[in-house]
Tab-separated table of C-alpha atoms and ligand atoms in Angstrom:
chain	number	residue	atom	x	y	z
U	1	UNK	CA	0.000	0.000	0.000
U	2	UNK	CA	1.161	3.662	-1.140
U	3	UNK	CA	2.050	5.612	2.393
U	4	UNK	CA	1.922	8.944	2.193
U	5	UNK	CA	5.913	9.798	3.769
U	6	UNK	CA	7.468	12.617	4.091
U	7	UNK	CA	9.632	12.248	1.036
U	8	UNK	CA	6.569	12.187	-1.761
U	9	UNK	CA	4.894	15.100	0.476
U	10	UNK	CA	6.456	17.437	1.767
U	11	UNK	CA	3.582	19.434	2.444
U	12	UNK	CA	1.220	16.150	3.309
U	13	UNK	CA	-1.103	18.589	5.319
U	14	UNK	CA	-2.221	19.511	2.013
U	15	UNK	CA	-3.025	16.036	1.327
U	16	UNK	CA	-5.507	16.438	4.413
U	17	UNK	CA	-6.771	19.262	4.124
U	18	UNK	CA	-8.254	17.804	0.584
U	19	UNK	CA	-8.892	14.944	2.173
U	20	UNK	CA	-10.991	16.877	4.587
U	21	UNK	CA	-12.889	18.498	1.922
U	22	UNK	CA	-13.875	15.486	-0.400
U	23	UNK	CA	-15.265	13.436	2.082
U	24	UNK	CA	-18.582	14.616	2.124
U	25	UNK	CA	-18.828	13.008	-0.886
U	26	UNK	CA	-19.472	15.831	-3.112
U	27	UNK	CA	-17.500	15.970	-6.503
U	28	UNK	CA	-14.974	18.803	-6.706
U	29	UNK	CA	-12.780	20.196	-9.656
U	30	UNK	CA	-9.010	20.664	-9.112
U	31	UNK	CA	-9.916	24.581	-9.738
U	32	UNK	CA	-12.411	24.405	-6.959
U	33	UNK	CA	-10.062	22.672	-4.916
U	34	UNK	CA	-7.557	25.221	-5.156
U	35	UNK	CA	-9.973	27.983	-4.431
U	36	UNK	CA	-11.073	26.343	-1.218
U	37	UNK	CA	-7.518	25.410	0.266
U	38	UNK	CA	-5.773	28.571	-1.355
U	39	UNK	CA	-3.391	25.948	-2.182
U	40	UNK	CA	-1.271	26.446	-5.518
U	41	UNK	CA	-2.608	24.122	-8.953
U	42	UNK	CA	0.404	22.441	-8.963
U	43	UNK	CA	0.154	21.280	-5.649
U	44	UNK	CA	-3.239	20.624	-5.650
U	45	UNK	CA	-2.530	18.172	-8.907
U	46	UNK	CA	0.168	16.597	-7.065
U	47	UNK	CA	-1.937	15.715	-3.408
U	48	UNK	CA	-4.754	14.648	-6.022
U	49	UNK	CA	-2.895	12.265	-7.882
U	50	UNK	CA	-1.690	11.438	-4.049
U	51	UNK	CA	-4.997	10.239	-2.572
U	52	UNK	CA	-5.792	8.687	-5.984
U	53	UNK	CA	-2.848	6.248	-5.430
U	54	UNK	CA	-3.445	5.372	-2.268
U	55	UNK	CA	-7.364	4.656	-3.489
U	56	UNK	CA	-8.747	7.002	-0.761
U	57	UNK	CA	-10.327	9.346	-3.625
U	58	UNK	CA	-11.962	8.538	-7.313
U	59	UNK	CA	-12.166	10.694	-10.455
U	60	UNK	CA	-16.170	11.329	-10.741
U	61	UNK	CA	-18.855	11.985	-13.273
U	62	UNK	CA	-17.401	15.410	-15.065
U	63	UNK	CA	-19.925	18.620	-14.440
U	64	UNK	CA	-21.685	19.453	-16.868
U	65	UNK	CA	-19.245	20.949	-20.298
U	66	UNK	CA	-19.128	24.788	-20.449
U	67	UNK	CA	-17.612	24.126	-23.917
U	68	UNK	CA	-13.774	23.225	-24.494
U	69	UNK	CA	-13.014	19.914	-21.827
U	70	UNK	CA	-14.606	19.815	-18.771
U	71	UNK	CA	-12.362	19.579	-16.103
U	72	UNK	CA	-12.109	16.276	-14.034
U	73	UNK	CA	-13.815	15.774	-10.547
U	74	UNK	CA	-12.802	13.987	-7.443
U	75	UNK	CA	-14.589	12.667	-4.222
U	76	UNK	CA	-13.907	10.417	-1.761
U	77	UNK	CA	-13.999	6.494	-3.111
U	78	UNK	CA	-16.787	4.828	-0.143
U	79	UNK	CA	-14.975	1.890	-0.885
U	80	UNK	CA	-11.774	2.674	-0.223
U	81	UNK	CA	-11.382	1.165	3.204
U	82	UNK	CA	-13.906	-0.636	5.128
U	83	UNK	CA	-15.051	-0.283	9.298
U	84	UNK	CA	-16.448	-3.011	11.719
U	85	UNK	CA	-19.530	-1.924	13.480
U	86	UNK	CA	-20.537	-3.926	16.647
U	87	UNK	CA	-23.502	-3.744	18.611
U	88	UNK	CA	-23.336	-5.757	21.849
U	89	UNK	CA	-27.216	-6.428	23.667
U	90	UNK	CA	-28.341	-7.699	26.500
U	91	UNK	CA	-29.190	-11.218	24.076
U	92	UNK	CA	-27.925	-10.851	20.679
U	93	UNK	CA	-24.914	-9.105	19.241
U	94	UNK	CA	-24.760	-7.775	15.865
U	95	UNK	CA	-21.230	-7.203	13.609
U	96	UNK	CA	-21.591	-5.734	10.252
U	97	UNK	CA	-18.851	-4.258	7.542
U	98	UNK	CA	-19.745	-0.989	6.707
U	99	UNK	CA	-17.566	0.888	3.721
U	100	UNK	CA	-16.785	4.479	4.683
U	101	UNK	CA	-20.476	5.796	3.822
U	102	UNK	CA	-21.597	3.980	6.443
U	103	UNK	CA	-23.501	1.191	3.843
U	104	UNK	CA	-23.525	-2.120	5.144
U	105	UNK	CA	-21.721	-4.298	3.089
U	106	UNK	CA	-22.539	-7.323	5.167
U	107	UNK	CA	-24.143	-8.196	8.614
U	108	UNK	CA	-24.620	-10.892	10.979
U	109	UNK	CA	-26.983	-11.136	14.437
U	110	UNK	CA	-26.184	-13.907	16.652
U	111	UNK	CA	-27.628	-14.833	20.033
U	112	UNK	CA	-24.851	-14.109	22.347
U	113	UNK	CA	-25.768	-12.302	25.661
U	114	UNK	CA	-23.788	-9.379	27.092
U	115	UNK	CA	-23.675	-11.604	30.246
U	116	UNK	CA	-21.474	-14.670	28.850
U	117	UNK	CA	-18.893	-11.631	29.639
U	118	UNK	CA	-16.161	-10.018	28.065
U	119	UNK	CA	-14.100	-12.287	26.377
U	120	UNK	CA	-16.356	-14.594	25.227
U	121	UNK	CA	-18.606	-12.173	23.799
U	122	UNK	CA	-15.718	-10.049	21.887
U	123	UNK	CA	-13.682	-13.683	20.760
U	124	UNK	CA	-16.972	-14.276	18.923
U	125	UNK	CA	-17.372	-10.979	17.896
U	126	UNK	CA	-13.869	-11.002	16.387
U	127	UNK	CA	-14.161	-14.621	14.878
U	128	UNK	CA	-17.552	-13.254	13.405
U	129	UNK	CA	-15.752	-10.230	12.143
U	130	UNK	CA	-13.255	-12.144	9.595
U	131	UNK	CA	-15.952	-13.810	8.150
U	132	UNK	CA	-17.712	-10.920	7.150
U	133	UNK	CA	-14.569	-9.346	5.655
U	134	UNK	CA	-14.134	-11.989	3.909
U	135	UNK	CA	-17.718	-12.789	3.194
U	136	UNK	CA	-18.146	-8.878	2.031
U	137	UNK	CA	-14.962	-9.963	-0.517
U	138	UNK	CA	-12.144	-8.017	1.513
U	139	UNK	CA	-8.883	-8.204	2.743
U	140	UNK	CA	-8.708	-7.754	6.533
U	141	UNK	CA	-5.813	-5.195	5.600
U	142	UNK	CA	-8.573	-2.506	4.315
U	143	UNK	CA	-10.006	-2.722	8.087
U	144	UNK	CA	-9.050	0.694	9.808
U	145	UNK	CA	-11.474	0.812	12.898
U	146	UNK	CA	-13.592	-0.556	14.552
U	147	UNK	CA	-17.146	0.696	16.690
U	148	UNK	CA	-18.638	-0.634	19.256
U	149	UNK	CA	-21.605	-0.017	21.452
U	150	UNK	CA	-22.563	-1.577	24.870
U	151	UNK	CA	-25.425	-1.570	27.053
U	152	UNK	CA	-24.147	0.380	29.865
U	153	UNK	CA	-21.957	3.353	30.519
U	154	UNK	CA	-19.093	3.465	29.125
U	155	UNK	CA	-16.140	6.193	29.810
U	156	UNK	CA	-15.069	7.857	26.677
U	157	UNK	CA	-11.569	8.941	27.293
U	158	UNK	CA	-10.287	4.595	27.816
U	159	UNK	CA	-13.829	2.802	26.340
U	160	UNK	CA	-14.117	1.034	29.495
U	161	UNK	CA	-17.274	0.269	30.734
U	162	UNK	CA	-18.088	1.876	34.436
U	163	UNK	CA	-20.084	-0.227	36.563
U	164	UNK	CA	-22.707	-1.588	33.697
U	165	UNK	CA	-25.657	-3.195	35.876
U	166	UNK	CA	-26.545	-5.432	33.196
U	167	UNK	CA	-22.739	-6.464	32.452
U	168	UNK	CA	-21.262	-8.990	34.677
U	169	UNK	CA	-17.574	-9.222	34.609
U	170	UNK	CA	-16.924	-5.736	31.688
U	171	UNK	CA	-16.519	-3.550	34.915
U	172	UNK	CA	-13.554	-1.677	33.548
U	173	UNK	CA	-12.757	-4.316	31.186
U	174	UNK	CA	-10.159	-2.587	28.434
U	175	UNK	CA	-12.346	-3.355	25.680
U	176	UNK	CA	-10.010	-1.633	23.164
U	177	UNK	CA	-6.983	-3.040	24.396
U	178	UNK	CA	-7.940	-6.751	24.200
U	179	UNK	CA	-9.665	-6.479	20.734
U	180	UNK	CA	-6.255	-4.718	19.172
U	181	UNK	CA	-4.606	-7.931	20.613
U	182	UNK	CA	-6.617	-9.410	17.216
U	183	UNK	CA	-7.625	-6.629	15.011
U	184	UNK	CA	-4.693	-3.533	15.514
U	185	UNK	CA	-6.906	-0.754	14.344
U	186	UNK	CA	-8.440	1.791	16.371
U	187	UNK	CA	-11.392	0.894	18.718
U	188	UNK	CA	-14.511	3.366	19.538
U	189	UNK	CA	-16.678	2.194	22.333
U	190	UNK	CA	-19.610	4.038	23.887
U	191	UNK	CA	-22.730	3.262	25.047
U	192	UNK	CA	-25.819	1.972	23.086
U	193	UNK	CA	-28.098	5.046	23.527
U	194	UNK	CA	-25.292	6.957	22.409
U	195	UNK	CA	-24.612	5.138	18.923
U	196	UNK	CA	-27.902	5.246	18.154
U	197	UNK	CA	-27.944	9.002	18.293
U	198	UNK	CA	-25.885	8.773	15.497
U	199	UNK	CA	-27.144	6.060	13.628
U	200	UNK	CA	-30.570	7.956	14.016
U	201	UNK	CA	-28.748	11.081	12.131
U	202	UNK	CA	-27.063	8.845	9.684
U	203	UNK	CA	-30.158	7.159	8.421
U	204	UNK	CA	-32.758	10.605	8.905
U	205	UNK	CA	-31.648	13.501	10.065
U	206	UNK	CA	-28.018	13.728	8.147
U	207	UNK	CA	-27.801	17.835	8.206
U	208	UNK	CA	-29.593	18.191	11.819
U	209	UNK	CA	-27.320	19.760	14.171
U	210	UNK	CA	-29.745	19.268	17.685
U	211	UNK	CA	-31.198	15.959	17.901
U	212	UNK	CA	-32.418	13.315	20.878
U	213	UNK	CA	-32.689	10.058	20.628
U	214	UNK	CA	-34.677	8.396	23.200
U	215	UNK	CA	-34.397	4.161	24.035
U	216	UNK	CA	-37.446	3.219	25.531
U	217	UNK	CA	-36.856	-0.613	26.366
U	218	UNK	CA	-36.019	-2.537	29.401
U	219	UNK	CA	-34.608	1.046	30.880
U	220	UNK	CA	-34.872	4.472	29.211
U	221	UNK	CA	-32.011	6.580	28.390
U	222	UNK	CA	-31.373	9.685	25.769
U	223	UNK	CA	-28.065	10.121	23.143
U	224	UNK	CA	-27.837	13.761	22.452
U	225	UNK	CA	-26.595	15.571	19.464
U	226	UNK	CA	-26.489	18.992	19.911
U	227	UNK	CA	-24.449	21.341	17.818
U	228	UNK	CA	-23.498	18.816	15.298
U	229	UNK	CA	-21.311	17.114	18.333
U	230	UNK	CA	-22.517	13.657	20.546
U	231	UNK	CA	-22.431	15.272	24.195
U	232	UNK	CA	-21.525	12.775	26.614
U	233	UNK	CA	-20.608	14.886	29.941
U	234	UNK	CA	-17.616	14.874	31.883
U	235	UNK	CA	-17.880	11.584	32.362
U	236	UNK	CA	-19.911	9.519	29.656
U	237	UNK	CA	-23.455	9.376	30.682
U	238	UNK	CA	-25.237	12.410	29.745
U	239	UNK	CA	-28.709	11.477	28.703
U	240	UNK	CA	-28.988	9.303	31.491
U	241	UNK	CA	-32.361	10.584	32.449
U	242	UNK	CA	-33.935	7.294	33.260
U	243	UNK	CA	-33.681	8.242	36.649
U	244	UNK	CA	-35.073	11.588	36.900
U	245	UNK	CA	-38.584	11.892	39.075
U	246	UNK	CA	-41.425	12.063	37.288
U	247	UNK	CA	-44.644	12.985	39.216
U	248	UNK	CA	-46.725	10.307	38.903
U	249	UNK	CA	-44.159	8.108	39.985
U	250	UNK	CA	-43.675	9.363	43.705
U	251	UNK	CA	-43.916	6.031	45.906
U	252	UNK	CA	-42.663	3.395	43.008
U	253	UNK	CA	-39.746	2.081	44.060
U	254	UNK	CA	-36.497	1.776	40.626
U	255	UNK	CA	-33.386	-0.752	40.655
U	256	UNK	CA	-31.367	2.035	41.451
U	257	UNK	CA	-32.704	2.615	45.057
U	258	UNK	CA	-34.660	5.568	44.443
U	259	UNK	CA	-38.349	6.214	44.000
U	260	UNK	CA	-40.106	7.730	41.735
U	261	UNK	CA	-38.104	7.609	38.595
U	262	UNK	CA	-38.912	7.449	35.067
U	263	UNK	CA	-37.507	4.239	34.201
U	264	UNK	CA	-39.606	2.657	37.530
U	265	UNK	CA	-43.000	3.767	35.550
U	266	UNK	CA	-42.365	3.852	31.446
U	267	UNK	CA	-40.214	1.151	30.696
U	268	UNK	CA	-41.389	-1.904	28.868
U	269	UNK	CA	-41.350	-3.856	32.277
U	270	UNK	CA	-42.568	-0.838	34.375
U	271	UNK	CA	-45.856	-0.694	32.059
U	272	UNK	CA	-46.491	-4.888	32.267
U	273	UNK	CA	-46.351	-4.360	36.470
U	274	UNK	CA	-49.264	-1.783	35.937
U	275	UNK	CA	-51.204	-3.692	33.805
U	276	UNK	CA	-50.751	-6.511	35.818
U	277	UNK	CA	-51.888	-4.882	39.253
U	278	UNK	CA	-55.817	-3.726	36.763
U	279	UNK	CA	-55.761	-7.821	36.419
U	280	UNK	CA	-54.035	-7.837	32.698
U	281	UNK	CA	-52.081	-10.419	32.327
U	282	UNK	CA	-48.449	-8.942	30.690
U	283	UNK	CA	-45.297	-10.664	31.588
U	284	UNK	CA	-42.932	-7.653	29.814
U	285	UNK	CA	-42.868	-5.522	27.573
U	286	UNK	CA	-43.277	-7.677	24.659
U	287	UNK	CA	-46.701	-8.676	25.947
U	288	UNK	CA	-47.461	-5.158	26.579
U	289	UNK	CA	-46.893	-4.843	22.586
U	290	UNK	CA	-49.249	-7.541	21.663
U	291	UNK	CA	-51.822	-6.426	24.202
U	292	UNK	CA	-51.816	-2.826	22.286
U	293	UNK	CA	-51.828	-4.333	18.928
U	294	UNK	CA	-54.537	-7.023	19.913
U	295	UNK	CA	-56.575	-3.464	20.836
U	296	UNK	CA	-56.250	-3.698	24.193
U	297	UNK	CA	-57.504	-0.641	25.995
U	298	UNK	CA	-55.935	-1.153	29.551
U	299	UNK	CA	-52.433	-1.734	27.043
U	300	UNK	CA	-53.367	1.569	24.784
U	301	UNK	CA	-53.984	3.647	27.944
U	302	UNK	CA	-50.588	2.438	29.939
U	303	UNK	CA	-48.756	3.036	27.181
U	304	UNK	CA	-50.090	6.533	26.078
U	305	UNK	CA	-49.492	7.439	30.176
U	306	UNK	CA	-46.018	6.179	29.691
U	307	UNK	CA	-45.842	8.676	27.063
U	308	UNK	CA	-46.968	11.442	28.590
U	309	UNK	CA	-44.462	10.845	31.870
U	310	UNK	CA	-41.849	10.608	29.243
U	311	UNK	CA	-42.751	13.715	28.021
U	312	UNK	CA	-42.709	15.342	31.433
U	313	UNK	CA	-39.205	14.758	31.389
U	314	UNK	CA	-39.064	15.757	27.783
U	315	UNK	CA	-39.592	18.813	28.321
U	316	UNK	CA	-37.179	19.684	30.530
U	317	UNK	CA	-34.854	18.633	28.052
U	318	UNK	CA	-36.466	20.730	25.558
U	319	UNK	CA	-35.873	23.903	27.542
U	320	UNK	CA	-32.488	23.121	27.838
U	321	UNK	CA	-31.113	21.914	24.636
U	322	UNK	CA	-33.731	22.967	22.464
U	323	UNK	CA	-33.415	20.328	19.268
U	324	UNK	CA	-35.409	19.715	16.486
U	325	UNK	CA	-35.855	16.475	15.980
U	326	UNK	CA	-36.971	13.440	19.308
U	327	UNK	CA	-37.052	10.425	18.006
U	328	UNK	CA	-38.115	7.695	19.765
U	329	UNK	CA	-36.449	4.090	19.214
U	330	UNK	CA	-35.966	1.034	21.321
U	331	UNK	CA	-38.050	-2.190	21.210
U	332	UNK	CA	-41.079	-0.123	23.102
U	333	UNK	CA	-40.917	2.100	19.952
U	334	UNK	CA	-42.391	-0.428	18.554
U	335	UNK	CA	-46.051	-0.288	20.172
U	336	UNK	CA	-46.402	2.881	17.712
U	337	UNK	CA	-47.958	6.002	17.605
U	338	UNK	CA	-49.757	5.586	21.313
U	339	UNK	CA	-46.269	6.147	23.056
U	340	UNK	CA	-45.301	9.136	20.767
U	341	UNK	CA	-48.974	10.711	21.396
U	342	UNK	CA	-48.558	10.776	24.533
U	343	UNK	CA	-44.960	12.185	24.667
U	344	UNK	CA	-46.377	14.864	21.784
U	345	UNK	CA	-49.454	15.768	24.262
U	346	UNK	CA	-46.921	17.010	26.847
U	347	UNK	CA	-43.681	18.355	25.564
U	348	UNK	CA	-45.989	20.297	22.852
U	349	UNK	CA	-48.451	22.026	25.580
U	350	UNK	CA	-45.789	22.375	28.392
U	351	UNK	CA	-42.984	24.043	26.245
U	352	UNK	CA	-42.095	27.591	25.154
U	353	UNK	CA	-43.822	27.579	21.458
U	354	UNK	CA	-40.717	28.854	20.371
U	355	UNK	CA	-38.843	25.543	21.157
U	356	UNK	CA	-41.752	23.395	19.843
U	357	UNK	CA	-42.631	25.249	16.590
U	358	UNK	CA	-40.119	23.414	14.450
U	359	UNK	CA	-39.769	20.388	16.922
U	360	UNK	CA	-40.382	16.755	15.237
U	361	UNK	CA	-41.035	14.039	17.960
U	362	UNK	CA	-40.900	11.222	15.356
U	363	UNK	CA	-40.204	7.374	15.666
U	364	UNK	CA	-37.256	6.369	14.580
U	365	UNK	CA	-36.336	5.167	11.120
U	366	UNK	CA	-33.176	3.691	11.917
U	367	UNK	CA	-35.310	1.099	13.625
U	368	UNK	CA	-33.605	-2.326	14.548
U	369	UNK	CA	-30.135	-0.704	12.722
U	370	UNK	CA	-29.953	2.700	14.815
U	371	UNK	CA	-27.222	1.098	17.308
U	372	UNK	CA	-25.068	-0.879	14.378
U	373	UNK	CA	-25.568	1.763	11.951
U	374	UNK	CA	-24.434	4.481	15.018
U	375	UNK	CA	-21.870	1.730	15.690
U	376	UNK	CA	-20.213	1.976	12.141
U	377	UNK	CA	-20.440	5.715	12.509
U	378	UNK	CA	-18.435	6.172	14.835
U	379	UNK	CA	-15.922	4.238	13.608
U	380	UNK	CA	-16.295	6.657	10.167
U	381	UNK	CA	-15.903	9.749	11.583
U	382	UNK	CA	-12.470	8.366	13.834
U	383	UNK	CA	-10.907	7.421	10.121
U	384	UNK	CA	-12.174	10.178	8.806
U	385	UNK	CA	-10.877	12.505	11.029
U	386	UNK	CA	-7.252	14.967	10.140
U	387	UNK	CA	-5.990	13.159	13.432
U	388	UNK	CA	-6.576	9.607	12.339
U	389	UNK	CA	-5.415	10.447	8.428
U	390	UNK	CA	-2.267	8.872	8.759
U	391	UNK	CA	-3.524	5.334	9.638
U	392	UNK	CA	-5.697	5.533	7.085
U	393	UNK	CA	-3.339	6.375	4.289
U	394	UNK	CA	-0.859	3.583	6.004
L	1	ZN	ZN1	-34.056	4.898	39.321
């Protein structure tokens, strides 16, 4: 593979810099190259024919003649090198190959719970992994990083997980460090909620700068986006508002030792106690699913309440970060349109109109993908990145 030393480029921050530009995946001419960097033709032909040899850009469709020969495009080649995106579960892990748009070149779900622990569940993961390479018909060389998300909190700065309650044995486990013992590229970890922020973006929302994504599951937690950045908090779990009071909630005692919280009256499990205690018979919240789609009216009301306590919090949220887009994923999302009313019938009446009048509280169309998707992201914008150009052109 072509490196990009110091010899052929002297001035290899110009290399970057292009870089930089062309991977939004927009064509550019040599001459609009030039007029963005300020760089000189010459040099601009020489970093182009650069990043052409080292496959990390492609000549493109030409733009349209303005008589004489058009001049030759470039944008970044997708193909060029390929990520691993991981999404560990509480049951089921899922590894895909994404190419450096984020597509999923191939993708594999396997029933392997979080619990089994570390090493068994990243061995797998990493046996898993070089089959789909393979499978997706490349060389494990074009790897350059790999994402993964967790169910738990995760600090940033090392990608260690920090006392994950539903992750026996990954308390502080160096997740990056043992994977590079197999696969020496760089290795993103953060939490699920998290990832799916991004994957939610990816998939929807590509140009929105302020967006929440709420996981409504077993627990409830929020990924936020807000000035085009993730914002994780000084120490990884920002969005964590599964545990704020709501005010129905007051005597209901949560897993965390408090009362009261969100999580103790929304979640999946939360809403199957209620409907239990009215005589319903609903085990979890997969039940509480079928009860709402069977037209159950104790099941449409719980849920719908759920929404609204979601909401309360919500809108809190709202005031402070002001977004434009909630969207609501997680396997709860999947009752429909009764937990989104019912989030919609609060944040909309208890917010300042100004924050609401472009606000979308959608569902989420990254769906089942929003965590591998995010997952793969993450892993994008590290390679991506001027810091990480280096590795990739190795
Ligand atoms: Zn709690």
């Amino acid at each position: 593979m072509v490196t990009l030393s110091s010899e052929s480029s002297p001035a290899g921050s110009g290399a970057i810099e292009l870089f930089q530009l062309l991977r939004d995946g927009t064509p550019r001419t040599r001459a609009q190259l030039a007029k963005s960097t300020g760089l000189a033709r010459s040099t601009i032909a020489a970093r182009v024919e650069e990043l052409m040899r080292m496959g990390l850009i492609m000549p493109v469709a030409d733009a349209a003649s303005t008589g004489g020969r058009p001049p030759s495009q470039f944008a970044l080649n997708p193909s060029a090198r390929v990520v691993l995106a991981v999404d560990i579960g509480a049951s089921h892990t899922t590894v895909a190959v994404m190419d450096l748009t984020g597509a999923i070149l191939e993708k594999r779900t396997e029933a392997l719970p979080v619990a089994d622990g570390p090493v068994a569940v990243l061995t797998r993961m990493v046996e898993t992994a070089g089959a789909l390479v393979a499978e997706s018909g490349r060389d494990i060389r074009s790897l350059v990083a790999i994402g993964i998300g967790v169910p738990g909190p995760v600090e940033h700065s090392t990608g260690q997980p920090v006392n994950p309650p539903i992750m026996p044995g990954w308390d502080r486990f160096d997740v990056p460090g043992w994977v590079q013992q197999h696969l020496e590229v760089p290795v993103l970890v953060d939490n699920d909620v998290n990832i799916m922020a991004l994957g939610e973006r990816a998939t929807a929302w590509p140009t929105t700068q302020h967006l929440m994504f709420v996981k409504v599951a077993t627990g409830i937690g929020a990924g936020v986006i807000s000035g085009g950045e993730l914002q994780r908090g000084a120490q990884g779990v920002a969005g964590d508002i599964g545990h704020v009071q709501v005010a129905r909630g007051s005597d209901v005692p949560c897993h965390c030792g408090n009362r009261g919280c969100l999580e103790a009256v929304a979640s999946g499990p939360a809403i199957a106690r209620a409907l239990r205690a009215q005589g319903v018979p609903a085990e979890n919240g997969d039940d509480v699913i079928a009860l709402v789609k069977g037209g159950s009216i104790d099941a449409i009301q719980a849920v719908r309440q759920a929404g609204r306590d979601i909401g309360e919090v919500l809108t809190a949220c709202v005031s402070l970060m002001n977004p434009s887009v909630i969207a609501l994923g997680g396997s709860m999302a999947r009752v429909g349109e009764h937990l989104i009313a019912g989030v919609r019938e609060v944040v909309y009446t208890r917010s300042m109109p100004l924050a609401t009048e472009h606000l979308a509280i959608v569902q989420s169309a990254a769906a089942e993908n929003a965590a591998v998707v995010g997952a793969g992201m993450l892993a994008v914008e590290h390679v991506l990145s001027p810091e990480a150009f280096h590795s990739l052109a190795g």
